[in-house]
mmCIF file of C-alpha atoms in Angstrom:
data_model
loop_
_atom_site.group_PDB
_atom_site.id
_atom_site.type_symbol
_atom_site.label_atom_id
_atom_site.label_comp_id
_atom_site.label_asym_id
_atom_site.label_seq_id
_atom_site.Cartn_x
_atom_site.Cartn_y
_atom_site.Cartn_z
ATOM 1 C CA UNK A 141 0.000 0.000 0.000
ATOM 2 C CA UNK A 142 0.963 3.548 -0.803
ATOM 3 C CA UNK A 143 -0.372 6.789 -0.979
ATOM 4 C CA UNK A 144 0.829 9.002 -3.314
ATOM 5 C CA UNK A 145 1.158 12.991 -2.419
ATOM 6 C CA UNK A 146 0.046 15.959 -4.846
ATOM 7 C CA UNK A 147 3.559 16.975 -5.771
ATOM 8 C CA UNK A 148 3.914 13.245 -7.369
ATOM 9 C CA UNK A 149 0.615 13.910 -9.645
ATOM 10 C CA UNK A 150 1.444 17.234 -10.171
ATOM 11 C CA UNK A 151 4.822 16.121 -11.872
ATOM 12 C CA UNK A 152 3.388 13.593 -13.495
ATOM 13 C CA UNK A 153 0.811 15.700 -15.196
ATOM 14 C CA UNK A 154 2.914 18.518 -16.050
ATOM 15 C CA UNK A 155 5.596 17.973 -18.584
ATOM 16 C CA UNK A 156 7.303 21.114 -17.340
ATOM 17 C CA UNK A 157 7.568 20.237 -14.083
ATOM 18 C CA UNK A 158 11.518 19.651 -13.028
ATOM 19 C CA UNK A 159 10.440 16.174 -11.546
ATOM 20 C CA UNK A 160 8.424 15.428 -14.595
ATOM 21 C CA UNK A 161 10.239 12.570 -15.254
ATOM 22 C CA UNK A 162 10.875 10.848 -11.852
ATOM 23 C CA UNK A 163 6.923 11.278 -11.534
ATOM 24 C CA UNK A 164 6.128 9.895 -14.437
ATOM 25 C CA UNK A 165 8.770 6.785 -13.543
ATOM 26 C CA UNK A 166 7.270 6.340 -10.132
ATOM 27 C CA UNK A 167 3.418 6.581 -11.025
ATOM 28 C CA UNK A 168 4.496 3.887 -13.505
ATOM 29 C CA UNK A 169 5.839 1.507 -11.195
ATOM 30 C CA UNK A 170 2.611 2.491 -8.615
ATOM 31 C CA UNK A 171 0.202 1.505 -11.606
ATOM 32 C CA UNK A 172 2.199 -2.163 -12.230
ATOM 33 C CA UNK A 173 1.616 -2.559 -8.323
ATOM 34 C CA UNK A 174 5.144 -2.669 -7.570
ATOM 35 C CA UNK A 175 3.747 -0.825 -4.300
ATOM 36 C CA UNK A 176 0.618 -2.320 -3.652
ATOM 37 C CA UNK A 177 -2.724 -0.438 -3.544
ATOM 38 C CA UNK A 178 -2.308 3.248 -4.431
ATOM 39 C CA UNK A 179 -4.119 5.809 -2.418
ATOM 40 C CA UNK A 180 -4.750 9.693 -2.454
ATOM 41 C CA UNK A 181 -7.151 11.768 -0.713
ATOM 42 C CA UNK A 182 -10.010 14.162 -1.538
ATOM 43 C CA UNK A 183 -8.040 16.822 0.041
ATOM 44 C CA UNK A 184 -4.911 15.676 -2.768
ATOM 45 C CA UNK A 185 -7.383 15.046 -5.586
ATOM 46 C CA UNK A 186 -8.658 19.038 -4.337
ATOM 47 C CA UNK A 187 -4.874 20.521 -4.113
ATOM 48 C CA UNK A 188 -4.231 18.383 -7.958
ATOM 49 C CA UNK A 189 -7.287 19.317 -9.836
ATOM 50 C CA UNK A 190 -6.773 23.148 -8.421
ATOM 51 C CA UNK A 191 -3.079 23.358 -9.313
ATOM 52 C CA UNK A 192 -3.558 21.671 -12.914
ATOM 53 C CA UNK A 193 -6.320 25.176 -13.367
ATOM 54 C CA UNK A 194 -4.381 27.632 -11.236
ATOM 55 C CA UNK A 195 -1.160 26.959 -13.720
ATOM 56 C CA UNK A 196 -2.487 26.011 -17.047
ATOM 57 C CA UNK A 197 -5.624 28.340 -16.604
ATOM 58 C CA UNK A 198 -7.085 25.385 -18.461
ATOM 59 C CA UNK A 199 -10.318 24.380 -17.147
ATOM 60 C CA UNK A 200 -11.225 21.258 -19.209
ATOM 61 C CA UNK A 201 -7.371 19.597 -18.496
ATOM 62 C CA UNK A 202 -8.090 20.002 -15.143
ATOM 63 C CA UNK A 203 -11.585 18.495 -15.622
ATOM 64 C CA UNK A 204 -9.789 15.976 -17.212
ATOM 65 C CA UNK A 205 -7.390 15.043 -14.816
ATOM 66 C CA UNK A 206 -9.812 14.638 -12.764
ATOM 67 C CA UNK A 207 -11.490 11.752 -14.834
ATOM 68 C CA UNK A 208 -8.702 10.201 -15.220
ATOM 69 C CA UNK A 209 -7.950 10.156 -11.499
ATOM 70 C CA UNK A 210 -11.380 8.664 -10.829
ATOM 71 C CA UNK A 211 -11.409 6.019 -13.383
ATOM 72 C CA UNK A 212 -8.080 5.239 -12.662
ATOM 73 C CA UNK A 213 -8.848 2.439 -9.733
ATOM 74 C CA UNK A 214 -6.934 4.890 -7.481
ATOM 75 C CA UNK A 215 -8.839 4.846 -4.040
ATOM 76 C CA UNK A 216 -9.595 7.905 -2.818
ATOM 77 C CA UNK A 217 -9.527 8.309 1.308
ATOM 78 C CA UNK A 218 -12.156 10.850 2.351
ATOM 79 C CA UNK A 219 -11.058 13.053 5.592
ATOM 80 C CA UNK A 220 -13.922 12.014 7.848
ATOM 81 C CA UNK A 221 -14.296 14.032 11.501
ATOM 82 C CA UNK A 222 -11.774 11.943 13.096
ATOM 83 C CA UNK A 223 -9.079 12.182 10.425
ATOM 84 C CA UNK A 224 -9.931 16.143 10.265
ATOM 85 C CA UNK A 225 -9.288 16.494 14.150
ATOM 86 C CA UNK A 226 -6.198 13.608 14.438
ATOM 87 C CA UNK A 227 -4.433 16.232 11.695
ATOM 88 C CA UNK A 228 -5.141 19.212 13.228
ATOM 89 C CA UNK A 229 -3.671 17.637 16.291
ATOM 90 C CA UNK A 230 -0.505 16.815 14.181
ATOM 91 C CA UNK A 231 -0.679 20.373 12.773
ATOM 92 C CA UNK A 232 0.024 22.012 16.186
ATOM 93 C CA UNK A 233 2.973 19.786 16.699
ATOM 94 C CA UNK A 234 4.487 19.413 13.017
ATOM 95 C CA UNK A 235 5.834 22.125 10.746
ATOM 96 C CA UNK A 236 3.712 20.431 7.629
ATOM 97 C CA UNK A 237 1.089 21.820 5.712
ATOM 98 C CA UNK A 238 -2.236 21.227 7.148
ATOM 99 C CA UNK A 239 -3.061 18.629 3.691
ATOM 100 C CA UNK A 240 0.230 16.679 4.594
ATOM 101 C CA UNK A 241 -0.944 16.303 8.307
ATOM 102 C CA UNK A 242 -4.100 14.963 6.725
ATOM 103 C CA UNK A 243 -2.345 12.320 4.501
ATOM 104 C CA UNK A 244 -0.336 11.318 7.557
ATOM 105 C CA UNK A 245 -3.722 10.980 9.698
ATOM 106 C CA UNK A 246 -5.376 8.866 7.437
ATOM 107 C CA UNK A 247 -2.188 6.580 6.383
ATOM 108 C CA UNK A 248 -1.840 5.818 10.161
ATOM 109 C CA UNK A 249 -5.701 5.157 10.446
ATOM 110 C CA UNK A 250 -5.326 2.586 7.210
ATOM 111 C CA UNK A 251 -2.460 1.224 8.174
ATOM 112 C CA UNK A 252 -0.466 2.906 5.260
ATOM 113 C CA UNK A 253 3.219 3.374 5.977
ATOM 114 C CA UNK A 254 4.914 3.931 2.786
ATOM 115 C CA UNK A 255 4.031 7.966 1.092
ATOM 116 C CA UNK A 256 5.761 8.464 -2.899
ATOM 117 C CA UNK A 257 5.970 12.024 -2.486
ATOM 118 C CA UNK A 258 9.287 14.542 -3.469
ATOM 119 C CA UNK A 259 8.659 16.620 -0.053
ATOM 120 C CA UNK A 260 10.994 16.595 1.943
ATOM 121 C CA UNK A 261 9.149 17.457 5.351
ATOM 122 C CA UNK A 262 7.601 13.846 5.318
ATOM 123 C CA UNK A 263 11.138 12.339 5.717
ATOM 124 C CA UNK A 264 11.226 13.066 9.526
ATOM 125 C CA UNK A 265 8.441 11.210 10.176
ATOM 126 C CA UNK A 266 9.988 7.924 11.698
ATOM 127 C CA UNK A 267 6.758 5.274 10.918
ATOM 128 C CA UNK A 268 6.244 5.879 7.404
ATOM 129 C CA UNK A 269 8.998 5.300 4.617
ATOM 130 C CA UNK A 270 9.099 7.451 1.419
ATOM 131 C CA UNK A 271 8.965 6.622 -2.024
ATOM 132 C CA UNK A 272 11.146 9.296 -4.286
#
């Protein structure tokens, strides 16, 4: 099992993106289950379908990412009460953005320990291993 951070979709949507590549290698991999079941969140699927419009100012790509994303077979954590409060608990303690503390509520709660992400905030967090 992983779960896969924006910054790794973002890449791997954007051909201009300087990790363009490496995301494009790792989803890749993720898709021939070399990691197991991949998971995002609806707070990721929010921050990748609102970057993809923010920077291309293209509103039917970002539609369309967003298609592809749900047909993919991806499974897509929603942040329920208890996630929501667990990461603003981690928020007060961790210098992460208030999404990451999310992803690292939920991965605890499923039992997820391994994150493909290129941030490097998540690599001082000692239970879950990253993927880069």
């Amino acid at each position: 099992m992983i779960f896969v951070d924006t910054c790794i979709l973002v890449a791997y949507y954007n051909d201009r993106d300087r990790d363009h590549e490496r995301g494009v290698e790792l989803i890749k991999k993720a898709v021939k289950g070399e990691y197991g079941k991949i998971y995002i969140s609806d707070y990721v699927f929010d921050e990748l379908l609102t970057v993809v419009f923010v920077r291309t100012k293209n509103h039917k790509k970002a539609v369309r990412v967003g298609e592809i994303i749900l047909d993919s077979g991806i499974e897509i954590l929603r942040v329920d009460e208890k996630a929501f409060l667990d990461a603003f608990e981690l928020f007060k303690k961790l210098k992460m953005s208030f999404t990451d503390c999310t992803i690292l509520s939920l991965s605890k709660s499923y039992g997820i320990d391994r994150i493909m992400t290129f941030d490097k905030a998540f690599e001082h967090i000692n239970w879950i291993k990253t993927v880069n």
